[in-house]
Short mmCIF file of C-alpha atoms in Angstrom, two decimals:
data_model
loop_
_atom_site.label_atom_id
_atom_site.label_comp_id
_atom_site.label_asym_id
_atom_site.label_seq_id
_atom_site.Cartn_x
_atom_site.Cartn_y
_atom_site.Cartn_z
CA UNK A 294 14.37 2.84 -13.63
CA UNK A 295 15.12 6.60 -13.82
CA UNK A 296 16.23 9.09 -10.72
CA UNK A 297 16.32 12.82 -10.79
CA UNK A 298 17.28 15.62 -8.88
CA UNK A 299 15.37 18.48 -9.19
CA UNK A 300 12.38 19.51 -6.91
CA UNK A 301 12.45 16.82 -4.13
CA UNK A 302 8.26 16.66 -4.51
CA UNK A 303 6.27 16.84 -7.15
CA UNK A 304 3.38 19.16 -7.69
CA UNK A 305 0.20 17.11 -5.68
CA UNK A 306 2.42 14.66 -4.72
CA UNK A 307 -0.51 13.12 -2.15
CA UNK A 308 -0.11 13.96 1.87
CA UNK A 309 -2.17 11.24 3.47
CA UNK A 310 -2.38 8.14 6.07
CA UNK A 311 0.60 7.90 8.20
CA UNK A 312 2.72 11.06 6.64
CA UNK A 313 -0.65 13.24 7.75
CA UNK A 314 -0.57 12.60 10.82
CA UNK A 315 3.21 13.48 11.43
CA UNK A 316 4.48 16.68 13.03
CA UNK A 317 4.57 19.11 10.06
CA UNK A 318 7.95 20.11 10.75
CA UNK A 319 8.89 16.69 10.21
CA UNK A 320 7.01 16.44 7.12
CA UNK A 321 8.45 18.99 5.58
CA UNK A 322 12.16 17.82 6.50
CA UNK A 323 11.66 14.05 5.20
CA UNK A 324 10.10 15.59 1.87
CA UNK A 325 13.33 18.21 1.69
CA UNK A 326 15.49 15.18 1.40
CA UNK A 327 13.32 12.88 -1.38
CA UNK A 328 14.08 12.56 -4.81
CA UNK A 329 11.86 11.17 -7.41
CA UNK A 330 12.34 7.98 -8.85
CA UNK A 331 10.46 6.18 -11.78
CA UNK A 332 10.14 2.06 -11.57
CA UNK A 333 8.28 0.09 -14.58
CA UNK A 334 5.51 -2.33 -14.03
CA UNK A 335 7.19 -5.73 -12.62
CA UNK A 336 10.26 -4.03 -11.42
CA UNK A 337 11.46 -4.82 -8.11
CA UNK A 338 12.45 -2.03 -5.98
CA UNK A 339 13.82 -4.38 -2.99
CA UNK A 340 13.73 -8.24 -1.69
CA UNK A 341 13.33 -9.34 1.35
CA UNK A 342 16.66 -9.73 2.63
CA UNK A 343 18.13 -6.55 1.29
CA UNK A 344 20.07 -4.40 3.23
CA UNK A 345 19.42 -1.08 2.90
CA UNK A 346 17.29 2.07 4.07
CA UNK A 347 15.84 4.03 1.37
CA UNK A 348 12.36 4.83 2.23
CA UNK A 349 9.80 4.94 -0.69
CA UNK A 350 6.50 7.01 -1.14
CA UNK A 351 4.28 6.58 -3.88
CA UNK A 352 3.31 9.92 -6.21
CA UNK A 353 1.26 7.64 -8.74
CA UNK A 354 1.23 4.20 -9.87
CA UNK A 355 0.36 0.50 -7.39
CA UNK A 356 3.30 -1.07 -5.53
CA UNK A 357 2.37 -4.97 -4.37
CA UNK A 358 3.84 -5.69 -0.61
CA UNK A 359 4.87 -9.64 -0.65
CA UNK A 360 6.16 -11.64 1.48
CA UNK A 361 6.11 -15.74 1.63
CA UNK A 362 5.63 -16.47 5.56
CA UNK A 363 3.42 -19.32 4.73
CA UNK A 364 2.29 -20.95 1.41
CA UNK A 365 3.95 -20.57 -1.34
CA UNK A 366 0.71 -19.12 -3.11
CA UNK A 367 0.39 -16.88 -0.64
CA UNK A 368 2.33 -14.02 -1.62
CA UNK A 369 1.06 -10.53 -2.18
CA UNK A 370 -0.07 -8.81 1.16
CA UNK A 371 -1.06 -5.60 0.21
CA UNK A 372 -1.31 -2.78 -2.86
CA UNK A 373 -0.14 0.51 -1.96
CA UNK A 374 -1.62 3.58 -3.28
CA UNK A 375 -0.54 7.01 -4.75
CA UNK A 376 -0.08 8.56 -1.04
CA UNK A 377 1.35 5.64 0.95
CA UNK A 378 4.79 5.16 2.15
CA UNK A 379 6.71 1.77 2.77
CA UNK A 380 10.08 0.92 3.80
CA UNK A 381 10.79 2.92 7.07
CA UNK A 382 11.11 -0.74 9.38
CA UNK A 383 14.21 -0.80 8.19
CA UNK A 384 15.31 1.92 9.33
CA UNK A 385 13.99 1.98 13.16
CA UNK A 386 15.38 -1.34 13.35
CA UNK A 387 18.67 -1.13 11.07
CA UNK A 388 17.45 -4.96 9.73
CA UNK A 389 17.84 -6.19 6.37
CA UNK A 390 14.06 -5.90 4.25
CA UNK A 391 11.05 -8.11 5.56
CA UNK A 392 9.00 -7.80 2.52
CA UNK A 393 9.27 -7.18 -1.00
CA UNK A 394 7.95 -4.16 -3.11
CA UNK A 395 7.07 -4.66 -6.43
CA UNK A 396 6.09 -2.03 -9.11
CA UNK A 397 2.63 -3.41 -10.00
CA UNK A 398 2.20 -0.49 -12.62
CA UNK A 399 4.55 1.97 -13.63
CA UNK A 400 5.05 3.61 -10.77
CA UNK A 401 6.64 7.16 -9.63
CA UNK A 402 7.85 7.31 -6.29
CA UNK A 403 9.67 9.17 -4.06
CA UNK A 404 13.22 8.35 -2.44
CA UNK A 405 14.54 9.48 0.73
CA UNK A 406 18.12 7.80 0.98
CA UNK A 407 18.73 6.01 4.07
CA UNK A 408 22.11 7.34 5.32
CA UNK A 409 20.47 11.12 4.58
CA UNK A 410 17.50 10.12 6.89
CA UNK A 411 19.65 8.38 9.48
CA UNK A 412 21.68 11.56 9.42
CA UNK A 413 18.53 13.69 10.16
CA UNK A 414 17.13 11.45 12.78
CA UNK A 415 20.75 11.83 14.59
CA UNK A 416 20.22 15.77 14.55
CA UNK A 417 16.32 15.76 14.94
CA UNK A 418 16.06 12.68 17.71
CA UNK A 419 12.93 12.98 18.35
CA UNK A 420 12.06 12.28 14.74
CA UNK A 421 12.40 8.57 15.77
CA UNK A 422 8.92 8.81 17.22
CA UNK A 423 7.45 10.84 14.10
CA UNK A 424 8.76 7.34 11.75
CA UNK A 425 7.16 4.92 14.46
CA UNK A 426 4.13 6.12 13.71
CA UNK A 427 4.41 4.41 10.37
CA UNK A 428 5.21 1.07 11.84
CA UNK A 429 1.92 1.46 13.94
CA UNK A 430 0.16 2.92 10.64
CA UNK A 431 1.25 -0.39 9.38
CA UNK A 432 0.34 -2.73 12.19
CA UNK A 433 -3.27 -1.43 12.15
CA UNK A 434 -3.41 -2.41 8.45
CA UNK A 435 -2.21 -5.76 8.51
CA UNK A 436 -4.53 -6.06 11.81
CA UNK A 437 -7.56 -4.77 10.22
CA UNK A 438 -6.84 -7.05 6.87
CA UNK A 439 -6.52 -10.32 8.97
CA UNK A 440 -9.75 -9.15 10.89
CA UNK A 441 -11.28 -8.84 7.79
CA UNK A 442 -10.34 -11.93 6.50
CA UNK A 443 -11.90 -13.72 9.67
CA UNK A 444 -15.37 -12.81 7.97
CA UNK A 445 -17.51 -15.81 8.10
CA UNK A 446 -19.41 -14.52 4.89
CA UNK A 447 -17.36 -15.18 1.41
CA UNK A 448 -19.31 -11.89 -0.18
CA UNK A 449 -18.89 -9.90 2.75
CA UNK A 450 -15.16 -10.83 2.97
CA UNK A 451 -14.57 -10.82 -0.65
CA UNK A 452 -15.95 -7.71 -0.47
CA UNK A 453 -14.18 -6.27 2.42
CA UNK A 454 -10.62 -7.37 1.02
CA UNK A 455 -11.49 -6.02 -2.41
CA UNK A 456 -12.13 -2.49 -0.71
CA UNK A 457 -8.94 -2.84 1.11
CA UNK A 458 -6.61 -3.64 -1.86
CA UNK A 459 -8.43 -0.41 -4.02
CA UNK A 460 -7.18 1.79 -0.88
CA UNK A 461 -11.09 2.28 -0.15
CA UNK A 462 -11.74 -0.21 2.76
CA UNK A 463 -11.31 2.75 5.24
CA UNK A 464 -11.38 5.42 3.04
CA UNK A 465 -12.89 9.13 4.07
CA UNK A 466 -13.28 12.31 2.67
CA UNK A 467 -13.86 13.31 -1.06
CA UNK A 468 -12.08 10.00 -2.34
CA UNK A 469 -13.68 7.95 -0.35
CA UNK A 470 -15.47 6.30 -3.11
CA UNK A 471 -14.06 7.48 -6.05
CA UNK A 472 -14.03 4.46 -8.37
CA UNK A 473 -10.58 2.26 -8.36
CA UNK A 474 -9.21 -0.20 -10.38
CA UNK A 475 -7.55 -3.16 -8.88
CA UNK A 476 -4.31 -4.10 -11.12
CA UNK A 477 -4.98 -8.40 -10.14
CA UNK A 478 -6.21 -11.20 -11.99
CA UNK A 479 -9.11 -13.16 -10.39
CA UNK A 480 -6.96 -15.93 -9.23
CA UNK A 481 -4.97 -13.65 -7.34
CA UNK A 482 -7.84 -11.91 -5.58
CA UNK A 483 -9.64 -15.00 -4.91
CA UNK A 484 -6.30 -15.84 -2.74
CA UNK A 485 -6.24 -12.48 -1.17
CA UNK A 486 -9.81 -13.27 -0.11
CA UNK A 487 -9.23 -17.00 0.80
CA UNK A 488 -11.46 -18.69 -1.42
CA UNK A 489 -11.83 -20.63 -4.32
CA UNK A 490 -11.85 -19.42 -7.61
CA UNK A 491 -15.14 -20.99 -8.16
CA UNK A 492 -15.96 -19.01 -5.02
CA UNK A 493 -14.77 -15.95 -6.14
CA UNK A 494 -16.13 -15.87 -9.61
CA UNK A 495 -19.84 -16.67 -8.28
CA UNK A 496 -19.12 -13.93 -5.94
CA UNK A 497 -18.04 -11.09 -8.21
CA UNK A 498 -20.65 -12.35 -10.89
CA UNK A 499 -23.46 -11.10 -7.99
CA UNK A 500 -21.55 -7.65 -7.58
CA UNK A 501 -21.01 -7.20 -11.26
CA UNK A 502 -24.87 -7.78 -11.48
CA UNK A 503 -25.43 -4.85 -9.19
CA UNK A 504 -22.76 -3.21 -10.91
CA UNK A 505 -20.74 -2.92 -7.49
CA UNK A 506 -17.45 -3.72 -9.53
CA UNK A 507 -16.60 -4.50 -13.14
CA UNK A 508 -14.03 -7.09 -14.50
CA UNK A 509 -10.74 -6.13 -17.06
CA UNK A 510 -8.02 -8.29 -18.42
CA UNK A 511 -6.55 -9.24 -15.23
CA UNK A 512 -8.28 -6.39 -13.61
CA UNK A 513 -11.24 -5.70 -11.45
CA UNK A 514 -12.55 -2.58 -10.60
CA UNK A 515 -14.85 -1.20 -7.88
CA UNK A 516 -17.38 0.70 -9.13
CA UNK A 517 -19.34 1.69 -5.92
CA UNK A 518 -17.06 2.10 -2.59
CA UNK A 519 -20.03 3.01 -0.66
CA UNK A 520 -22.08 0.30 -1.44
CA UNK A 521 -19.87 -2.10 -1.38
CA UNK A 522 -18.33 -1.08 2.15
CA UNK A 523 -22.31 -1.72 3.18
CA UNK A 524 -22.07 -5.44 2.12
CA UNK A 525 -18.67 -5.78 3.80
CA UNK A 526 -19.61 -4.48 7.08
CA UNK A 527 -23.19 -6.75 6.88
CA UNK A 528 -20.85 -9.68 7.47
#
């Protein structure tokens, strides 16, 4: 992994989801601290456990969120896209890590240090609020993903969870359904839907047919967000 210190953000670097909806002032004072910072695909960039506060965005690349709270197949929770940040529980509650980030790709990131953030939240208080909204960006993912996966229909589910981990599920604007593809094998997706394999592969065989996704070498990608959003919110 590689850090440099030159302009704190790149050129597009992607302003989206919870960082959008921030005070621009604040914005633009988290961003004046971040430094980029390459990872390789299957790096980890913290455990659960860790202690520590860096906060992370993503400039390009797919991070995997995991965590073990129940089986121990169970792992990955989440892919996070070019535009999403991850880390900041740590610092509103000063706890060690809860989950563990993963470069699923080669990923570019940036990196706000902790103790450089801290030290901006102690002159800019009211910052604190401008970071919670992250945590509550958060909690209405992991709500909407376990409300998705409450689907009674495995093709509308499947569906709905393959949206979600391409960053489409609940998507809007021009990228809404810009084509994506998912960096997971088919054993790992059929977990992430809760389903069998034989399930899954019966399932994605019908949207490959209507050429609502395609399948890689231990890839899938969706071809048509729109479309398949429609058979996700049939269910």
């Amino acid at each position: 992994m590689t850090e440099t210190r030159g302009p704190s953000v790149p050129v597009g670097f992607p302003i989206r989801g919870w960082l959008a909806d921030c005070a621009p002032q604040f914005t633009r004072d988290l961003l004046s601290l971040a430094r980029p910072k390459s990872f390789a695909a299957g790096s980890v960039i913290y455990q659960a456990g860790d202690v520590g506060g860096d906060v992370f965005g993503i400039s390009s690349g797919v991070v995997t969120l995991q965590c073990r709270f129940t089986h121990a197949d169970a792992v990955v929770l989440h892919m996070a896209w070019p535009g999403e940040w991850f880390g900041t529980l740590s610092v509103l509650l000063e706890r060690g890590r809860r989950i563990t980030a993963i470069a699923r790709t080669d990923v570019e990131l940036l990196r706000v240090p902790g103790e450089e953030l801290r030290a901006l939240l102690r002159r800019r208080p009211e910052w604190f609020a401008e970071l919670g909204r992250d945590a509550v960006y958060s909690l209405d993912l992991a709500t909407q993903g376990a409300v998705d996966l409450l689907i009674r229909d495995a093709s509308a589910r499947c569906a709905a969870v393959l949206l979600r981990l391409a960053g489409r599920r609940w998507a809007s604007g021009p990228d809404a359904d810009v084509p994506t593809e998912i960096p997971a094998s088919q054993t790992e997706l059929a977990m992430l839907c809760n389903v069998s394999r034989n399930t899954f592969s019966s399932v994605v065989k019908e949207f490959s047919s209507r050429r609502l996704v395609s399948l890689g070498y231990r890839s899938l990608t969706v071809n048509d967000p729109a479309r398949l959003r429609a058979v996700a919110d049939a269910g």
